[in-house]
XYZ file of C-alpha atoms in Angstrom:
322
model
C 123.809 141.553 136.927
C 127.535 142.231 136.828
C 128.252 138.572 135.921
C 125.756 138.799 133.045
C 127.516 141.895 131.670
C 130.869 140.103 131.794
C 129.443 137.084 130.017
C 127.883 139.315 127.336
C 131.153 141.200 126.837
C 133.120 137.974 126.428
C 130.609 136.680 123.883
C 130.678 139.945 121.932
C 134.471 139.930 121.853
C 134.555 136.367 120.559
C 132.130 137.270 117.774
C 134.014 140.431 116.844
C 137.479 138.851 116.564
C 137.967 136.312 113.748
C 138.499 132.806 115.049
C 141.728 132.579 113.001
C 143.231 135.121 115.374
C 143.040 132.562 118.171
C 144.747 129.844 116.153
C 148.395 129.184 116.868
C 150.619 130.861 114.312
C 152.478 128.372 112.129
C 156.137 128.356 113.139
C 158.444 129.779 110.501
C 161.144 127.549 109.031
C 164.278 129.496 109.955
C 167.690 129.211 108.320
C 168.781 126.045 110.172
C 165.382 124.500 109.423
C 165.660 125.338 105.700
C 169.212 123.982 105.666
C 167.986 120.669 107.062
C 165.005 120.459 104.697
C 167.003 121.231 101.551
C 169.690 118.732 102.510
C 167.059 116.090 103.218
C 165.356 116.744 99.875
C 168.579 116.542 97.832
C 169.676 113.316 99.546
C 166.248 111.739 99.016
C 166.240 112.790 95.349
C 169.566 111.174 94.434
C 168.666 108.108 96.526
C 165.376 107.806 94.563
C 163.451 107.734 97.829
C 160.819 110.509 97.933
C 159.413 109.020 101.143
C 162.550 110.316 102.905
C 162.088 113.923 101.749
C 159.298 115.055 104.131
C 156.886 115.911 101.325
C 153.340 117.160 101.906
C 150.417 115.265 100.456
C 149.853 116.934 97.088
C 153.518 117.947 96.727
C 154.131 119.555 93.320
C 157.365 119.315 91.334
C 158.104 120.741 87.888
C 161.139 120.051 85.735
C 161.699 122.678 83.058
C 158.098 123.799 83.686
C 156.599 120.309 83.191
C 154.833 118.766 86.203
C 156.182 115.409 87.341
C 154.603 112.790 89.570
C 156.320 111.947 92.832
C 158.832 109.231 92.043
C 159.117 110.184 88.364
C 161.577 112.405 86.474
C 164.596 113.329 88.559
C 163.407 110.968 91.283
C 164.533 108.222 88.883
C 167.365 109.844 86.913
C 169.348 111.967 89.422
C 172.385 110.049 90.680
C 174.416 112.588 92.607
C 175.527 116.145 93.274
C 178.617 117.124 91.309
C 181.581 119.378 92.152
C 179.502 122.587 92.327
C 177.031 122.692 95.222
C 175.596 126.088 96.257
C 172.693 126.607 98.662
C 170.661 129.687 99.562
C 167.953 130.295 102.151
C 165.071 132.710 102.636
C 163.278 132.247 105.980
C 160.840 135.058 105.184
C 159.303 133.183 102.230
C 160.056 129.663 103.423
C 162.008 128.986 100.233
C 165.469 127.544 99.743
C 167.487 126.973 96.583
C 170.186 124.624 95.379
C 172.380 125.515 92.346
C 175.178 123.432 90.892
C 176.126 120.334 88.930
C 173.547 117.561 89.061
C 174.620 114.158 87.750
C 172.163 112.118 85.722
C 174.112 108.906 85.437
C 177.299 109.818 83.548
C 175.798 113.101 82.311
C 176.644 116.342 84.102
C 173.931 119.001 84.048
C 173.927 122.575 85.303
C 170.741 122.753 87.306
C 168.865 124.738 89.921
C 165.896 124.105 92.177
C 163.649 126.128 94.441
C 161.873 124.313 97.246
C 159.087 125.616 99.463
C 158.718 124.540 103.085
C 155.297 124.816 104.694
C 154.169 123.380 108.003
C 157.435 121.521 108.473
C 157.212 119.735 105.119
C 158.209 120.456 101.517
C 155.263 121.495 99.370
C 156.941 122.599 96.124
C 160.032 121.977 93.996
C 160.743 123.973 90.830
C 163.643 122.694 88.711
C 165.665 124.071 85.806
C 167.832 121.351 84.253
C 170.247 122.325 81.477
C 172.108 119.836 79.291
C 174.747 119.978 76.574
C 172.139 118.588 74.150
C 169.475 121.274 74.791
C 168.079 123.112 71.724
C 169.401 126.557 70.884
C 167.871 129.995 70.758
C 166.390 129.684 67.256
C 165.032 126.826 65.127
C 168.345 126.767 63.229
C 170.433 126.271 66.397
C 170.951 122.648 67.344
C 172.395 123.358 70.784
C 172.073 125.942 73.521
C 175.117 127.478 75.182
C 176.515 125.101 77.768
C 179.923 124.901 79.428
C 180.066 122.703 82.499
C 183.890 122.761 82.564
C 183.974 126.541 83.022
C 181.136 126.326 85.541
C 183.258 123.956 87.623
C 186.436 125.997 87.163
C 184.706 129.322 87.922
C 181.799 128.422 90.220
C 179.322 130.848 91.796
C 180.441 132.489 95.058
C 179.980 130.338 98.120
C 179.445 133.283 100.478
C 179.440 137.067 100.560
C 182.137 138.414 98.275
C 183.133 141.273 100.554
C 181.949 140.718 104.138
C 183.164 144.187 105.112
C 181.135 145.875 102.370
C 177.681 147.362 102.691
C 175.031 144.766 103.508
C 171.738 145.493 101.761
C 168.296 144.828 103.191
C 165.917 142.402 101.547
C 164.034 145.157 99.707
C 167.278 146.735 98.547
C 168.556 143.420 97.195
C 165.372 142.992 95.156
C 165.614 146.577 93.866
C 169.194 146.036 92.695
C 168.139 142.852 90.887
C 165.154 144.604 89.320
C 167.484 147.273 87.938
C 169.183 144.600 85.820
C 165.969 143.566 84.090
C 164.919 147.199 83.754
C 168.133 147.876 81.835
C 167.390 145.008 79.434
C 163.863 146.262 78.741
C 165.007 149.897 78.416
C 167.882 148.831 76.138
C 170.031 151.060 78.291
C 172.625 150.019 80.873
C 172.410 153.250 82.864
C 169.616 152.037 85.226
C 171.607 148.920 86.182
C 173.206 148.943 89.620
C 176.317 146.878 88.944
C 180.071 147.122 89.305
C 182.047 147.888 86.126
C 183.567 144.617 84.960
C 180.764 142.504 86.473
C 180.661 138.946 85.147
C 177.876 136.879 83.621
C 177.772 133.117 83.092
C 175.066 131.507 80.943
C 174.676 127.781 81.584
C 178.296 127.845 82.686
C 179.597 129.739 79.647
C 181.383 132.977 80.557
C 179.950 135.577 78.167
C 181.742 138.579 79.673
C 185.387 139.660 79.556
C 185.623 139.454 75.781
C 187.189 142.309 73.748
C 184.598 144.681 72.256
C 184.646 146.181 68.786
C 185.948 149.736 68.633
C 182.464 151.232 68.204
C 181.227 149.395 71.308
C 184.117 149.897 73.708
C 182.047 152.287 75.828
C 179.542 149.475 76.498
C 181.963 147.532 78.651
C 184.833 147.962 81.061
C 188.356 148.653 79.852
C 187.417 147.583 76.345
C 185.859 144.298 77.393
C 182.255 143.264 77.818
C 180.705 143.006 81.255
C 177.274 142.089 82.595
C 175.896 145.468 81.494
C 177.088 145.204 77.880
C 174.880 144.547 74.884
C 171.665 146.207 76.052
C 169.336 146.501 73.060
C 170.898 143.510 71.291
C 168.907 140.750 72.949
C 165.673 141.133 70.981
C 163.677 141.213 74.218
C 160.323 143.019 74.342
C 159.966 142.617 78.104
C 161.016 140.444 81.011
C 157.823 138.691 82.070
C 156.735 137.043 85.288
C 159.572 138.322 87.442
C 159.732 136.513 90.789
C 162.259 136.679 93.606
C 161.443 133.612 95.741
C 164.840 133.364 97.435
C 166.481 136.504 98.776
C 169.379 135.363 100.934
C 170.265 138.420 103.003
C 173.157 136.661 104.720
C 174.781 135.661 101.433
C 173.653 138.890 99.645
C 172.379 136.678 96.827
C 169.065 136.757 94.967
C 167.367 134.054 92.916
C 165.250 135.580 90.151
C 162.899 133.556 87.944
C 161.596 135.180 84.756
C 160.961 134.782 81.026
C 162.345 136.853 78.154
C 159.541 137.558 75.682
C 160.906 138.410 72.220
C 160.096 141.425 70.075
C 157.445 141.095 67.341
C 158.870 139.295 64.327
C 161.807 137.837 66.239
C 161.884 134.065 65.697
C 164.179 133.398 68.642
C 162.660 131.247 71.335
C 161.620 132.608 74.701
C 164.327 132.358 77.329
C 163.020 130.981 80.625
C 165.568 131.338 83.379
C 166.599 130.883 86.946
C 169.163 133.619 87.508
C 171.367 134.147 90.550
C 172.610 137.629 91.374
C 175.574 138.063 93.707
C 175.595 141.548 95.183
C 178.757 143.029 96.622
C 178.834 146.324 98.528
C 175.452 147.369 97.144
C 175.931 146.452 93.460
C 175.851 143.358 91.245
C 179.240 141.682 90.984
C 178.357 138.344 89.318
C 175.377 136.871 87.480
C 174.944 133.129 86.934
C 171.982 131.726 85.075
C 170.480 128.329 84.281
C 168.072 128.777 81.384
C 166.195 126.907 78.705
C 164.487 127.751 75.435
C 161.029 126.177 75.749
C 158.946 125.361 72.702
C 156.261 127.924 71.914
C 153.435 125.735 73.229
C 154.928 125.131 76.692
C 153.485 127.299 79.491
C 156.328 128.770 81.493
C 156.918 129.063 84.390
C 153.829 126.942 85.043
C 153.695 128.360 88.581
C 151.168 130.866 89.925
C 150.625 133.702 89.516
C 152.404 133.561 86.148
C 151.195 130.210 84.858
C 152.081 130.725 81.209
C 154.083 133.431 79.453
C 153.369 132.828 75.795
C 154.425 134.909 72.792
C 152.204 137.970 72.335
C 151.382 137.197 68.706
C 151.736 134.258 66.295
C 154.977 135.679 64.884
C 156.632 136.033 68.291
C 158.960 133.293 69.432
C 159.602 130.022 67.644
C 156.866 128.597 65.424
C 154.571 126.085 67.099
C 156.211 122.701 67.363
C 159.763 124.057 67.193
C-alpha cells in the first residue's frame, strides 16, 4: 500500500510540474563567450566565409533594415576592419556589438552591428552602414553628414571613461539613456542626465562644441553647444521603437536603436539610428551615432517587435520614392 502511494505521488508531481522544468537550462553566453563569437563573426565576414561564423540554420541578417541572404551583401563586399574597432558585450541578452570603420574595398564606412548568440551559435546580425554618398535629411539634400576623418581622430571611448566614478547598474544605464530621448520628445533638455559639455558625433561629424548665438547661449556649456543643445529644433514628433539590446555594464556603454518620426508637415526623412551612449559617473559624457535616412517605403528597423516605423500620415517624412 505504501509503495502504491509513493508511485501515485510521483506520477502526480510529474503531471503537475511542466516538463520544460526538467529540461537542462541553456547555458548563457558570458562575456568571454560573446568576445569569441563576435571576433569569429567579424573575421568570417571580411574573409567572405559565412561557414566559419557559427551561424544557426535560419540565421537572419539585415543591412540598413534590408534582409540579406547568407553570403550576400557584406559577406561579399566587406574587406576589412579599419582604424576604429570598438566592441561591447551584454551577457544578459546574449547580444554583442561592433562599432567602427568597416572597409568595403577602398571605401571607408562608419558602421555598427548587433549580433545575437543563442545556443552557442549566432542567430541574428543587424547592421547600420553609413557612407559618404548616403542621401541627406530632405529630398533637396544630396548627402548625409559623414566625417570618417574626425571619427578616426576622435574615436569612441575604448573603456570606462572614469573607472573611479560611480558604476551604474543595468537598469540605471537604460534609464539614463532613456532620459536623452525623453528630452528630445519633450523639446526640453532638463530631463536629460548628461554632463555639461557632453559631446555628440553624427556619422563621425562632431556637432557639439560650436559657438552658439547670443540668444541660445543658455542651451549649451560656456557658450558652446553640447549634446543637450537644440532641443525642439529637430522636428521630431517622437522617438519610436526604442530598444537597448546591448547594455555593457563593464564599459558603462549602451547601444540604443530607434527611429525619429517627424512632426506632421515636416518633409525631412525619418532618422533610423544605432546610437552609443558612454556614461561616466552616472551621466552621459559622449554620444556617437551611426544613422541613415531611409526612404518612406522602407520598414525600419525591420526587427520585432517594431517591424516598421512608418510616417503617421502621408505628409510626414519624405514623399514616397524619395
